[in-house]
XYZ file of C-alpha atoms in Angstrom:
781
model
C -87.704 -57.375 -31.928
C -87.184 -59.490 -34.881
C -88.942 -57.084 -36.888
C -86.942 -54.178 -35.754
C -83.976 -56.134 -36.168
C -84.740 -57.175 -39.550
C -85.247 -53.486 -40.284
C -82.053 -52.380 -39.384
C -80.231 -54.728 -41.348
C -82.127 -53.879 -44.170
C -80.916 -50.215 -44.064
C -77.598 -51.023 -43.649
C -77.716 -53.331 -46.306
C -79.182 -50.376 -48.184
C -76.525 -47.936 -47.335
C -73.994 -50.017 -48.058
C -75.440 -50.319 -51.509
C -75.710 -46.859 -51.713
C -72.155 -45.517 -50.641
C -69.541 -47.913 -52.134
C -65.976 -48.147 -51.407
C -66.817 -46.953 -47.430
C -64.500 -49.152 -45.322
C -66.100 -50.909 -42.115
C -65.820 -49.145 -38.536
C -63.345 -50.448 -36.577
C -64.296 -51.831 -33.223
C -60.916 -49.920 -31.326
C -59.938 -46.499 -32.372
C -56.030 -46.368 -31.760
C -54.377 -42.703 -32.237
C -51.910 -42.032 -34.817
C -48.534 -40.422 -33.530
C -46.680 -40.586 -30.405
C -48.723 -41.442 -26.944
C -48.561 -39.894 -23.489
C -48.171 -42.461 -21.182
C -48.803 -41.724 -17.470
C -45.744 -42.513 -15.409
C -46.012 -45.007 -13.046
C -45.923 -43.871 -9.571
C -42.644 -44.227 -7.477
C -42.526 -46.732 -4.299
C -40.462 -45.204 -1.466
C -37.946 -48.050 0.142
C -36.091 -47.834 3.238
C -34.491 -49.702 5.866
C -36.523 -52.172 7.941
C -37.653 -51.000 11.237
C -36.857 -53.257 14.063
C -37.968 -51.034 16.954
C -38.995 -47.361 17.864
C -37.506 -46.004 20.960
C -39.036 -43.777 23.203
C -37.810 -40.038 22.940
C -35.969 -38.409 25.544
C -38.144 -36.334 28.107
C -37.719 -32.628 27.587
C -36.918 -30.712 30.629
C -39.035 -28.418 32.093
C -37.656 -24.670 31.236
C -35.410 -22.885 33.907
C -36.492 -20.049 35.674
C -35.338 -16.522 35.142
C -33.788 -15.362 38.697
C -33.600 -12.196 37.769
C -37.413 -11.623 37.344
C -40.063 -11.942 40.231
C -43.642 -13.381 39.830
C -45.032 -11.806 36.929
C -48.179 -11.884 34.954
C -48.376 -14.559 32.121
C -48.237 -12.451 28.940
C -48.682 -14.889 26.112
C -48.988 -13.866 22.612
C -52.599 -14.729 21.001
C -51.141 -17.964 19.551
C -50.714 -19.173 23.354
C -53.535 -18.083 24.968
C -53.604 -14.529 26.809
C -52.154 -15.505 29.987
C -53.361 -12.756 32.723
C -53.446 -15.841 35.872
C -50.337 -15.793 38.138
C -47.931 -18.796 38.458
C -48.916 -22.139 39.749
C -47.805 -25.688 40.587
C -50.217 -26.844 37.645
C -52.188 -25.064 35.006
C -55.957 -23.692 35.755
C -58.613 -25.553 33.687
C -59.204 -22.122 31.907
C -55.941 -21.819 30.893
C -55.544 -18.514 32.237
C -51.993 -18.983 33.456
C -49.444 -21.449 34.336
C -47.685 -23.335 36.635
C -43.862 -23.271 36.644
C -43.135 -23.427 32.667
C -46.384 -25.187 32.129
C -49.181 -23.777 29.659
C -48.710 -25.959 26.700
C -49.995 -23.952 24.306
C -52.364 -22.278 26.675
C -50.650 -19.205 28.605
C -47.527 -18.146 27.613
C -45.962 -16.755 30.517
C -46.002 -18.407 33.978
C -44.447 -18.283 36.992
C -41.358 -16.573 37.810
C -39.357 -16.941 34.895
C -41.619 -19.351 33.206
C -40.728 -19.678 29.377
C -43.517 -21.826 27.805
C -42.514 -20.027 24.199
C -40.773 -23.220 23.519
C -43.159 -25.591 24.228
C -46.220 -24.084 21.790
C -45.937 -26.356 19.103
C -46.450 -29.951 21.244
C -49.037 -31.851 20.877
C -52.624 -30.764 21.859
C -54.752 -31.464 25.072
C -57.900 -30.476 27.077
C -56.070 -27.880 28.708
C -54.935 -26.460 25.006
C -58.830 -26.378 23.867
C -59.964 -24.985 27.301
C -57.145 -22.031 26.906
C -57.885 -21.110 23.399
C -61.683 -21.041 24.162
C -60.535 -18.888 27.118
C -58.414 -16.582 24.815
C -61.694 -16.015 22.543
C -63.825 -15.213 25.296
C -61.392 -12.708 26.843
C -60.357 -11.116 23.546
C -62.024 -7.809 24.793
C -60.211 -7.612 28.189
C -56.754 -8.013 26.578
C -53.619 -6.443 27.770
C -56.442 -4.930 30.549
C -54.596 -5.873 33.587
C -50.876 -5.491 32.386
C -48.982 -3.430 34.631
C -46.011 -0.851 33.732
C -43.374 -3.645 34.901
C -44.592 -6.034 32.503
C -44.698 -3.871 29.535
C -40.976 -3.121 30.575
C -40.051 -6.409 30.885
C -41.426 -7.305 27.157
C -39.701 -4.625 25.950
C -36.478 -6.151 27.210
C -36.800 -9.529 26.176
C -37.999 -7.925 22.804
C -34.818 -6.117 22.765
C -32.498 -9.176 23.181
C -34.129 -11.223 20.850
C -33.402 -8.652 17.821
C -30.813 -10.708 16.392
C -28.642 -10.150 13.001
C -31.549 -8.768 10.923
C -32.282 -5.756 13.372
C -28.728 -4.850 13.307
C -28.717 -4.875 9.819
C -31.791 -2.676 9.566
C -30.383 -0.443 11.994
C -27.079 -0.076 10.162
C -28.924 0.404 6.909
C -30.848 3.096 8.205
C -27.564 5.066 9.485
C -26.214 4.542 6.282
C -29.283 6.164 4.562
C -29.013 9.224 6.958
C -25.889 9.584 5.701
C -25.847 9.482 2.092
C -28.616 10.895 0.222
C -30.315 9.881 -2.851
C -28.321 9.015 -6.129
C -24.994 8.771 -3.874
C -25.032 12.661 -2.846
C -23.961 13.666 0.519
C -26.447 14.913 2.903
C -25.596 18.181 4.676
C -24.548 17.837 8.376
C -26.147 19.841 10.937
C -23.140 21.256 12.372
C -19.507 20.787 11.599
C -17.706 17.531 11.311
C -14.491 17.632 13.328
C -11.436 16.319 11.888
C -7.447 16.229 12.898
C -4.986 17.340 10.239
C -2.926 16.709 8.187
C -4.825 13.276 7.390
C -5.650 11.114 4.301
C -8.162 11.356 1.586
C -9.161 8.041 2.967
C -9.684 9.183 6.380
C -11.355 12.678 5.291
C -13.699 10.182 3.423
C -14.697 8.131 6.586
C -15.045 11.345 8.449
C -17.371 12.950 6.196
C -19.301 10.201 4.109
C -18.051 11.625 0.694
C -16.540 8.969 -1.563
C -12.748 8.916 -1.726
C -12.689 8.638 -5.704
C -15.191 11.970 -5.400
C -12.735 13.738 -3.333
C -10.016 13.056 -5.668
C -11.547 14.006 -8.565
C -12.624 17.414 -6.701
C -8.874 18.059 -5.890
C -7.922 17.878 -9.270
C -10.424 19.898 -10.804
C -10.395 22.645 -8.497
C -6.678 22.717 -7.122
C -4.890 20.879 -9.720
C -3.559 18.475 -7.441
C -2.972 14.680 -8.879
C -3.293 12.530 -5.530
C -5.041 9.315 -4.749
C -6.775 7.837 -1.492
C -3.628 7.494 0.460
C -2.115 10.783 -0.147
C -2.019 13.088 3.082
C -3.720 16.656 2.836
C -3.837 19.523 5.355
C -6.366 21.250 6.731
C -6.611 24.077 4.248
C -7.296 21.569 1.375
C -10.034 19.763 3.167
C -11.972 22.413 4.117
C -11.879 23.894 0.396
C -12.614 20.833 -1.339
C -15.604 20.209 1.199
C -17.282 23.518 0.176
C -18.012 21.646 -3.104
C -19.937 19.254 -1.312
C -21.544 21.882 1.258
C -19.779 20.373 4.381
C -18.249 22.205 7.281
C -15.356 21.296 8.814
C -13.711 22.059 12.139
C -10.425 21.441 11.580
C -7.748 20.956 14.199
C -4.652 21.219 12.940
C -1.970 18.713 14.317
C 1.481 19.736 13.634
C 3.859 16.952 12.262
C 6.910 15.573 13.994
C 9.120 17.644 11.811
C 7.188 20.954 12.215
C 7.044 20.247 16.084
C 10.722 20.446 16.245
C 10.962 23.499 14.218
C 8.407 25.084 16.138
C 10.602 24.204 19.474
C 13.382 25.726 17.791
C 11.480 28.898 16.628
C 10.341 29.409 20.227
C 13.794 28.958 22.242
C 15.216 31.348 24.915
C 18.307 31.939 24.586
C 20.354 31.287 27.527
C 23.709 32.921 26.060
C 23.463 35.087 23.194
C 26.341 36.524 21.868
C 27.736 37.901 18.284
C 28.717 34.779 15.985
C 31.455 34.851 13.312
C 30.254 35.962 9.784
C 29.558 33.572 6.984
C 31.348 34.297 3.724
C 30.425 32.404 0.322
C 33.092 32.653 -2.390
C 31.856 32.611 -5.989
C 32.998 33.432 -9.266
C 34.045 32.155 -12.829
C 36.258 28.851 -12.989
C 39.843 29.510 -12.293
C 39.489 33.517 -11.665
C 41.454 32.221 -8.244
C 38.659 32.232 -5.273
C 40.379 28.936 -3.538
C 44.128 31.201 -4.078
C 42.694 33.855 -2.529
C 41.458 31.709 0.392
C 44.588 30.293 0.491
C 46.479 33.398 1.185
C 44.078 34.741 3.473
C 44.502 31.428 5.653
C 48.185 30.909 4.626
C 48.094 27.396 4.116
C 48.748 26.220 0.449
C 45.553 23.843 -0.580
C 45.427 24.883 -3.908
C 48.581 22.573 -5.215
C 46.827 19.708 -3.960
C 43.739 20.067 -6.298
C 43.640 19.073 -9.968
C 44.723 21.901 -11.796
C 44.345 24.142 -9.190
C 40.460 24.343 -9.816
C 38.495 23.408 -6.688
C 36.776 19.970 -6.834
C 34.536 19.981 -3.769
C 32.514 22.648 -1.442
C 34.710 23.179 1.638
C 34.104 25.651 4.303
C 36.395 26.761 7.218
C 37.031 28.967 9.783
C 40.045 31.449 9.482
C 41.266 33.746 12.250
C 42.139 36.928 11.237
C 42.892 40.614 12.236
C 40.237 42.865 11.386
C 39.868 46.250 12.967
C 41.076 46.488 16.724
C 41.076 42.902 17.488
C 41.484 38.964 16.131
C 38.123 37.730 15.096
C 37.087 34.481 13.205
C 35.137 34.372 9.875
C 33.618 31.496 8.312
C 34.385 30.960 4.724
C 32.662 28.791 2.279
C 34.414 27.820 -1.242
C 32.195 26.401 -3.695
C 33.580 24.702 -7.416
C 31.566 27.584 -9.156
C 27.877 28.196 -7.869
C 26.030 24.908 -8.364
C 25.809 24.197 -4.051
C 24.689 27.758 -3.309
C 22.373 27.324 -6.297
C 21.087 23.941 -4.289
C 20.348 25.354 -1.078
C 18.603 28.498 -2.438
C 16.339 26.063 -4.227
C 15.704 24.812 -0.988
C 15.450 27.788 0.916
C 18.372 27.504 3.320
C 20.055 31.013 3.946
C 23.303 29.990 5.225
C 25.356 32.736 4.146
C 25.770 36.378 5.577
C 27.982 37.894 2.444
C 29.383 36.781 -0.721
C 32.450 37.739 -1.962
C 32.578 37.955 -5.956
C 35.992 37.030 -7.370
C 36.769 39.000 -10.645
C 39.736 38.456 -12.903
C 41.253 41.746 -13.765
C 42.854 40.489 -16.929
C 39.563 38.579 -17.677
C 36.612 40.543 -16.663
C 33.307 39.747 -16.364
C 32.820 36.006 -17.816
C 29.292 33.770 -18.194
C 29.756 32.171 -14.537
C 30.010 35.566 -13.141
C 26.988 36.755 -14.275
C 25.186 33.513 -13.072
C 26.966 34.172 -9.602
C 25.636 37.824 -9.559
C 22.192 36.429 -10.240
C 22.636 33.373 -7.460
C 23.658 35.987 -4.913
C 20.902 38.360 -5.578
C 18.188 35.522 -5.555
C 19.669 34.928 -1.874
C 19.311 38.319 -1.048
C 23.083 38.725 0.616
C 25.164 41.753 0.071
C 27.828 41.362 -2.340
C 31.287 42.303 -2.348
C 33.837 42.565 -5.502
C 37.581 41.261 -5.048
C 38.714 42.258 -8.095
C 41.741 40.213 -8.362
C 45.036 39.220 -10.497
C 45.495 43.158 -9.961
C 49.196 42.543 -10.611
C 48.649 41.113 -14.194
C 50.177 43.302 -16.977
C 46.671 43.263 -18.644
C 45.229 44.762 -15.808
C 45.380 48.416 -17.000
C 43.217 50.931 -15.881
C 41.412 51.350 -18.853
C 40.359 47.228 -18.541
C 39.595 47.816 -15.151
C 37.216 50.925 -16.082
C 35.795 48.324 -18.658
C 35.027 45.607 -15.771
C 33.231 48.109 -13.356
C 31.222 49.336 -16.184
C 30.050 45.890 -16.904
C 29.592 45.122 -13.250
C 27.230 48.648 -13.550
C 25.540 46.755 -16.259
C 24.540 44.012 -13.808
C 23.237 46.726 -11.005
C 26.387 46.400 -9.281
C 27.373 49.717 -8.790
C 30.631 50.814 -7.405
C 31.183 53.159 -4.771
C 34.011 54.942 -6.637
C 31.321 55.685 -9.082
C 28.662 56.997 -6.381
C 27.405 53.545 -6.183
C 27.059 50.696 -2.948
C 28.853 48.016 -3.938
C 32.548 47.613 -2.785
C 35.244 46.932 -5.016
C 38.294 45.938 -3.547
C 41.311 45.194 -5.738
C 43.439 42.003 -4.724
C 46.289 40.034 -5.750
C 46.475 36.374 -4.222
C 49.835 35.925 -5.604
C 51.460 39.145 -4.520
C 49.407 39.250 -1.151
C 48.051 42.812 -2.141
C 44.411 43.942 -0.976
C 44.015 40.927 1.110
C 43.825 43.131 4.395
C 41.635 45.749 2.718
C 39.325 42.844 1.506
C 38.885 41.336 5.625
C 38.485 45.147 6.940
C 35.356 45.670 4.337
C 34.369 42.195 5.326
C 34.241 42.833 9.048
C 32.976 46.298 8.409
C 29.555 44.569 6.657
C 29.247 41.940 9.186
C 29.142 44.658 11.646
C 26.500 46.381 9.809
C 24.699 42.981 9.821
C 25.328 42.511 13.452
C 24.595 38.594 13.351
C 24.217 37.152 17.106
C 23.578 33.438 18.259
C 22.727 31.270 21.055
C 26.339 29.889 22.382
C 24.485 26.999 24.392
C 21.400 24.737 24.068
C 20.871 22.153 21.482
C 22.388 22.615 18.303
C 20.701 23.365 14.397
C 22.303 24.375 11.239
C 22.310 23.542 7.889
C 23.806 20.794 5.343
C 26.604 22.410 3.283
C 26.809 18.656 1.608
C 27.050 15.254 2.285
C 28.439 11.848 1.052
C 29.348 8.373 1.884
C 33.093 7.750 3.000
C 34.660 4.563 3.361
C 34.959 3.259 6.855
C 32.571 6.215 7.866
C 29.098 5.696 5.990
C 27.463 9.045 5.513
C 28.959 12.301 6.421
C 27.434 15.467 6.521
C 29.401 18.809 6.244
C 27.495 21.370 8.242
C 27.145 24.957 9.444
C 26.342 24.912 13.017
C 23.998 28.430 13.462
C 22.222 28.098 17.042
C 23.538 26.269 20.090
C 26.328 23.615 20.784
C 26.786 20.482 18.493
C 28.143 17.700 20.952
C 29.130 14.074 20.129
C 26.700 11.705 21.337
C 23.668 14.158 20.372
C 20.615 12.356 18.323
C 20.097 14.172 14.971
C 17.082 14.872 12.771
C 18.626 15.762 9.250
C 16.157 15.993 6.674
C 14.933 12.581 5.863
C 18.343 11.134 7.587
C 18.510 10.416 11.547
C 20.853 9.318 13.749
C 23.477 10.121 16.766
C 26.707 11.946 16.224
C 29.060 9.352 16.292
C 32.269 11.920 15.794
C 32.763 15.545 14.829
C 35.551 16.958 12.847
C 36.601 20.582 11.966
C 37.963 22.245 8.960
C 41.744 21.142 9.844
C 40.612 17.380 10.094
C 40.815 17.188 14.287
C 38.353 15.170 16.315
C 36.337 17.631 18.379
C 33.806 17.062 21.185
C 31.544 20.100 20.415
C 31.079 22.772 17.878
C 29.756 26.156 18.254
C 27.800 28.655 16.074
C 29.195 29.650 12.773
C 31.710 26.187 13.001
C 31.746 24.603 9.860
C 32.376 20.867 10.615
C 31.741 16.836 9.285
C 29.978 14.648 10.975
C 29.068 11.250 10.808
C 26.718 8.737 12.716
C 23.759 9.397 10.644
C 21.531 6.559 8.688
C 21.930 7.969 5.014
C 22.985 11.084 3.334
C 20.940 14.057 3.178
C 20.430 16.710 0.361
C 22.446 19.908 0.654
C 20.350 22.451 2.419
C 18.716 20.574 4.530
C 18.227 21.906 8.177
C 19.252 19.488 11.313
C 18.218 19.702 14.913
C 19.567 17.847 17.792
C 16.563 16.089 19.351
C 15.952 14.705 23.095
C 16.004 10.932 22.043
C 16.407 8.568 18.490
C 12.461 8.180 18.369
C 11.573 11.397 18.050
C 14.705 11.716 14.863
C 13.608 8.783 13.480
C 9.946 10.118 13.454
C 10.597 13.280 12.097
C 12.762 11.767 8.997
C 9.906 9.310 8.180
C 7.672 12.240 7.786
C 9.938 13.967 5.897
C 10.559 11.040 3.368
C 6.898 10.590 3.167
C 6.444 14.313 2.119
C 9.340 13.714 -0.343
C 7.534 11.045 -2.052
C 3.783 12.909 -2.283
C 5.705 16.079 -3.516
C 7.326 14.132 -6.317
C 4.139 12.136 -7.413
C 1.901 15.131 -7.125
C 4.446 18.073 -8.564
C 2.856 20.891 -9.551
C 4.559 22.397 -12.170
C 4.837 25.786 -13.459
C 4.966 26.052 -17.385
C 4.125 29.009 -19.510
C 0.691 27.756 -19.639
C 0.190 28.223 -15.716
C 2.589 30.533 -14.376
C -0.228 33.368 -14.356
C -2.048 31.296 -11.779
C 1.078 30.962 -9.636
C 2.160 34.454 -9.827
C -1.838 35.823 -8.767
C -1.691 33.618 -5.796
C 1.523 35.141 -4.506
C 0.195 38.881 -5.610
C 2.928 39.422 -8.203
C 2.700 40.627 -11.894
C 5.891 39.509 -12.918
C 7.086 36.705 -15.311
C 10.657 35.272 -14.627
C 12.443 34.021 -17.516
C 16.549 32.621 -18.458
C 16.951 33.069 -21.763
C 19.914 30.833 -23.724
C 20.734 31.348 -27.457
C 23.655 30.757 -29.900
C 25.478 33.771 -30.253
C 25.978 36.743 -28.127
C 23.704 39.105 -31.020
C 20.548 36.379 -30.598
C 20.786 36.674 -26.635
C 20.962 40.877 -27.032
C 17.853 40.781 -30.086
C 15.838 38.782 -27.388
C 16.945 41.014 -24.266
C 15.378 44.057 -26.227
C 12.664 42.179 -27.834
C 11.205 40.585 -24.560
C 11.895 43.851 -22.293
C 9.350 45.872 -24.773
C 7.002 43.410 -24.260
C 6.591 44.668 -20.441
C 4.153 47.204 -19.310
C 3.071 49.025 -16.249
C 0.944 46.019 -15.210
C 3.234 43.233 -16.022
C 6.638 43.126 -16.456
C 9.162 40.598 -17.854
C 12.072 39.718 -15.798
C 15.382 37.952 -17.376
C 17.166 36.522 -14.625
C 19.646 35.251 -16.524
C 20.523 35.363 -20.176
C 23.957 33.398 -21.693
C 25.347 32.268 -24.921
C 25.713 28.410 -25.245
C 23.392 25.471 -24.357
C 20.891 24.838 -21.174
C 23.273 23.577 -18.290
C 22.540 21.972 -15.093
C 23.163 25.552 -13.789
C 20.266 27.097 -15.462
C 17.616 24.338 -13.926
C 18.990 24.956 -10.749
C 18.794 28.865 -10.999
C 15.264 28.448 -12.618
C 14.060 25.748 -9.475
C 15.765 28.647 -7.124
C 13.908 31.792 -8.847
C 10.764 29.811 -10.327
C 11.720 31.080 -13.862
C 11.066 29.365 -17.446
C 13.793 28.718 -19.316
C 13.784 29.689 -23.141
C 16.447 28.402 -25.679
C 16.805 29.892 -28.909
C 18.927 27.747 -31.163
C 20.205 25.694 -28.391
C 20.052 22.299 -27.252
C 19.460 20.852 -23.976
C 22.098 17.834 -23.203
C 20.088 14.382 -21.731
C 21.568 15.307 -18.183
C 20.016 18.372 -18.092
C 16.789 17.120 -19.171
C 16.168 14.710 -17.171
C 17.308 17.116 -14.253
C 14.446 19.515 -15.589
C 12.075 16.928 -15.731
C 12.858 15.710 -12.183
C 12.677 19.213 -10.475
C 9.842 20.507 -12.824
C 11.244 22.608 -14.691
C 9.752 24.132 -18.260
C 12.183 24.175 -20.888
C 11.302 25.351 -24.395
C 13.222 25.291 -27.258
C 12.560 27.549 -30.129
C 14.301 28.529 -33.681
C 11.755 31.398 -34.466
C 12.106 34.559 -32.460
C 8.373 35.327 -32.973
C 7.049 32.453 -31.513
C 9.365 33.352 -28.554
C 7.494 36.772 -28.230
C 3.975 35.160 -28.802
C 4.346 32.985 -26.236
C 5.844 35.185 -23.638
C 3.068 37.870 -24.698
C 0.425 35.381 -23.884
C 1.777 34.520 -20.882
C 2.244 37.969 -19.808
C -1.797 38.728 -20.937
C -2.624 35.929 -18.413
C -1.416 37.843 -15.557
C -3.163 40.827 -16.181
C -6.212 41.116 -14.219
C -9.500 41.175 -16.628
C -11.378 44.245 -17.435
C -14.668 44.546 -16.352
C -17.296 45.994 -19.023
C -20.796 47.022 -18.531
C -23.645 46.050 -20.763
C -27.025 47.900 -20.355
C -29.999 45.605 -21.522
C -32.877 47.936 -20.785
C -34.960 50.216 -18.141
C -38.397 49.701 -16.632
C -40.375 52.522 -14.670
C -42.435 51.275 -11.672
C -45.389 52.061 -12.009
C -47.169 50.040 -8.461
C -45.786 48.247 -5.827
C -47.245 45.414 -4.084
C -46.507 43.494 -0.756
C -46.637 39.671 -0.959
C -46.570 37.579 1.899
C -43.389 35.381 2.038
C -42.010 37.066 -0.684
C -41.574 41.050 0.137
C -42.057 44.059 -2.020
C -43.108 42.895 -5.962
C -42.608 45.960 -8.447
C -45.145 46.343 -11.264
C -43.234 47.795 -13.948
C -43.463 48.953 -17.816
C -40.378 48.256 -19.783
C -39.726 51.743 -21.708
C -36.568 50.716 -23.423
C -34.357 47.650 -24.387
C -35.066 44.006 -22.804
C -35.232 43.319 -18.975
C -33.688 39.651 -18.365
C -33.851 37.558 -15.477
C -30.994 36.785 -13.131
C -29.291 40.141 -14.319
C -28.273 42.900 -12.276
C -30.380 45.679 -11.436
C -29.613 49.359 -10.413
C -32.386 51.710 -8.839
C -32.772 55.218 -9.855
C -34.657 57.789 -7.912
C -35.419 61.456 -9.440
C -32.067 61.052 -11.262
C -29.757 59.736 -8.132
C -28.677 55.842 -7.988
C -29.719 54.860 -4.259
C -29.211 51.183 -5.135
C -26.822 49.099 -7.727
C -25.415 45.720 -8.136
C -28.305 43.864 -7.005
C -29.840 40.797 -8.680
C -33.498 40.604 -10.620
C -34.632 37.245 -8.728
C -38.006 37.165 -10.210
C -39.443 38.304 -13.342
C -43.099 37.509 -14.424
C -45.466 38.302 -17.194
C -48.755 38.300 -15.879
C -48.835 34.909 -13.707
C -46.152 33.058 -15.366
C -42.617 32.932 -14.933
C -40.317 34.951 -17.814
C -36.628 34.961 -18.630
C -37.094 38.290 -20.377
C -39.539 40.875 -20.954
C -39.322 43.323 -24.053
C -39.702 46.985 -24.547
C -43.537 48.129 -24.189
C -44.799 45.366 -22.137
C -45.515 45.166 -18.275
C -43.901 42.647 -15.781
C -43.587 42.199 -12.264
C -40.208 42.477 -10.574
C -38.577 40.931 -7.286
C -35.148 42.494 -6.445
C -33.005 40.255 -4.617
C -32.559 41.313 -1.106
C -33.713 44.836 -1.358
C -37.351 46.175 -0.775
C -37.282 49.742 -0.853
C -38.977 50.439 -3.771
C -41.079 53.562 -4.536
C -43.361 54.329 -7.424
C -42.036 56.214 -10.109
C -38.399 54.462 -9.859
C -36.360 53.538 -12.800
C -34.953 50.292 -12.967
C -31.874 49.628 -14.825
C -30.946 46.129 -16.349
C -27.399 45.264 -17.131
C -24.447 42.679 -17.366
C -21.224 42.594 -16.136
C -18.844 41.288 -18.681
C -15.062 40.235 -17.909
C -12.637 41.043 -21.268
C -9.203 39.205 -21.238
C -7.008 42.520 -21.355
C -4.611 42.444 -24.482
C -0.630 43.847 -24.459
C -0.690 44.901 -27.928
C -3.691 47.683 -27.146
């Protein structure tokens, strides 16, 4: 060993001497850089244990009195109990006593519930039960009774819990909605009650409310929200886009129910009533003075400047014919109130007396009054007033008659149908003749009314009066209006507090054709609103509330009539007319526009100028446009700010021009939109049937050869046999080239064709392929 040690030292010495500058190897190698140090394990410290209390013993499970002795049906973990209950657990674990089976039998005796004890400490019985379970696997469930299975299903049902309900709701929601949010088509029609809100329709059908709103806007141009109410027709039409059929039960609103009750009323005391006559005419032509002469009471002197300041209605006893009769007259400050009633669909008057001054002739407001009377569709009697003036010469009278004839009021003395009565309110000339003509026209109309039962009528005007509140001046049309009656009057309601007649007397009741002022309503109604006497205040309030809600919805979703959509509106009503109201700066421009617009009319569409006048656009033009559905055209005129706001509120389209050709171009385009499109037939090609095949589940398929042109899929087919057309307007359902589907087959090629809904094809038939195109017609030829 010493020799080996000496050899090693010698070798090391030689090596050190052979390789210079080599450092000696250190005894411990320490790595450079950051080192990973194993963290020290944490030691848990807690409170010092003083004593350990024995846990309270658990009470045995209570028995289920509803259940008799049953066979233990433990889960696989708890052991398959098949034995009956007993005071102690058998050693094989096949049953348990009352609540026994600690990990052994899950079931037990009457109402046993060993499920709570399955996690307790094991015992010898537990081991035996597990061993017994493994040995009796093959006989599991062999001795179960039907009652056991029923009870087990009941326990599972009771233990479903929140998760089961959540899963059930998800399944139900998935059955309502298809993939991608599309609605699955129901098996049968969905029953709804209309009117209803869009939110209610969404809940009934499962369609998203926002989708219904979008579809209503796209299809019916209705701007609504989810809380808007729609009728049954709108609901049915919008659900067609979602392939949903509705069974609509139309429920009448409270207002409609009241209207239906009065429409089907039984006349208990039907008699002839007094005629209602409206006085119209130009300002200061003597309308009020004429009525003053009729009732022999000087009311004109109490008015500013002798011009009527407010609408007034009154009854006048007159001696007409062979007896004294009552006539109800309505005096207006021009024609605004009459147009307002016409715009709301109210027809109050039976006759119109048009007052024309013999020294002045037909004036702008006279023409407007004629147009208003025509819009109302009532007979017109012309009272040629101020006949005693020196200017009322025969030549002037003939000129006035000619001007009336230009507006389709042909005098009877010229062979027409319009009665012209020459009167003078100042000299009492022709007054009795006027009353006789009114009585004669009233007899032709033969107006009757019910003088008993609840009253109904129309509002002429309404205002607020100090000490009385809202006061409405009304015309009673049916029944008797009594003090204390409950009223539904437009958007207002209330109980009649007092009734005042046209002479300022307080009365207790008013019959048909009576003009009275009543108070006791909660707010001011609109002129033209209908009023009805109902049974109680609740019914009246319900009708008024629905009316206010309906007006609000109409205001938010007003469907305006413009030159762009006028043809859609008129097409719905079946008319081919374009109503216009024309105003211009001078009379020459009016005449030029009238002549130019009239030339646009054809046999298919007619341009009807409801009113033409010189001057700016006024409130009267707006009201007339609302009543007639016309478009207002202004040439080199302006519209006042007040009138513009009125037009915007009522949705009237007002167009201003300074170039007459722009007017003709716009009106021509609007008139062309009224024309039905022309259908032109374009023949694409012909094919000869060479063979016929019958394919199961498809039908007859024709093997054809294209003789000329091209055959296109989904085009229309006309079948010709021996030169006679036997079928037409059929759709080419399938087109194949060999075994592949083809969009078109050209000349000289063979193909297979299947015609939709038609199988009577024979060899040798000629199939003509064509398309029908709709071409917009032009008025310019």
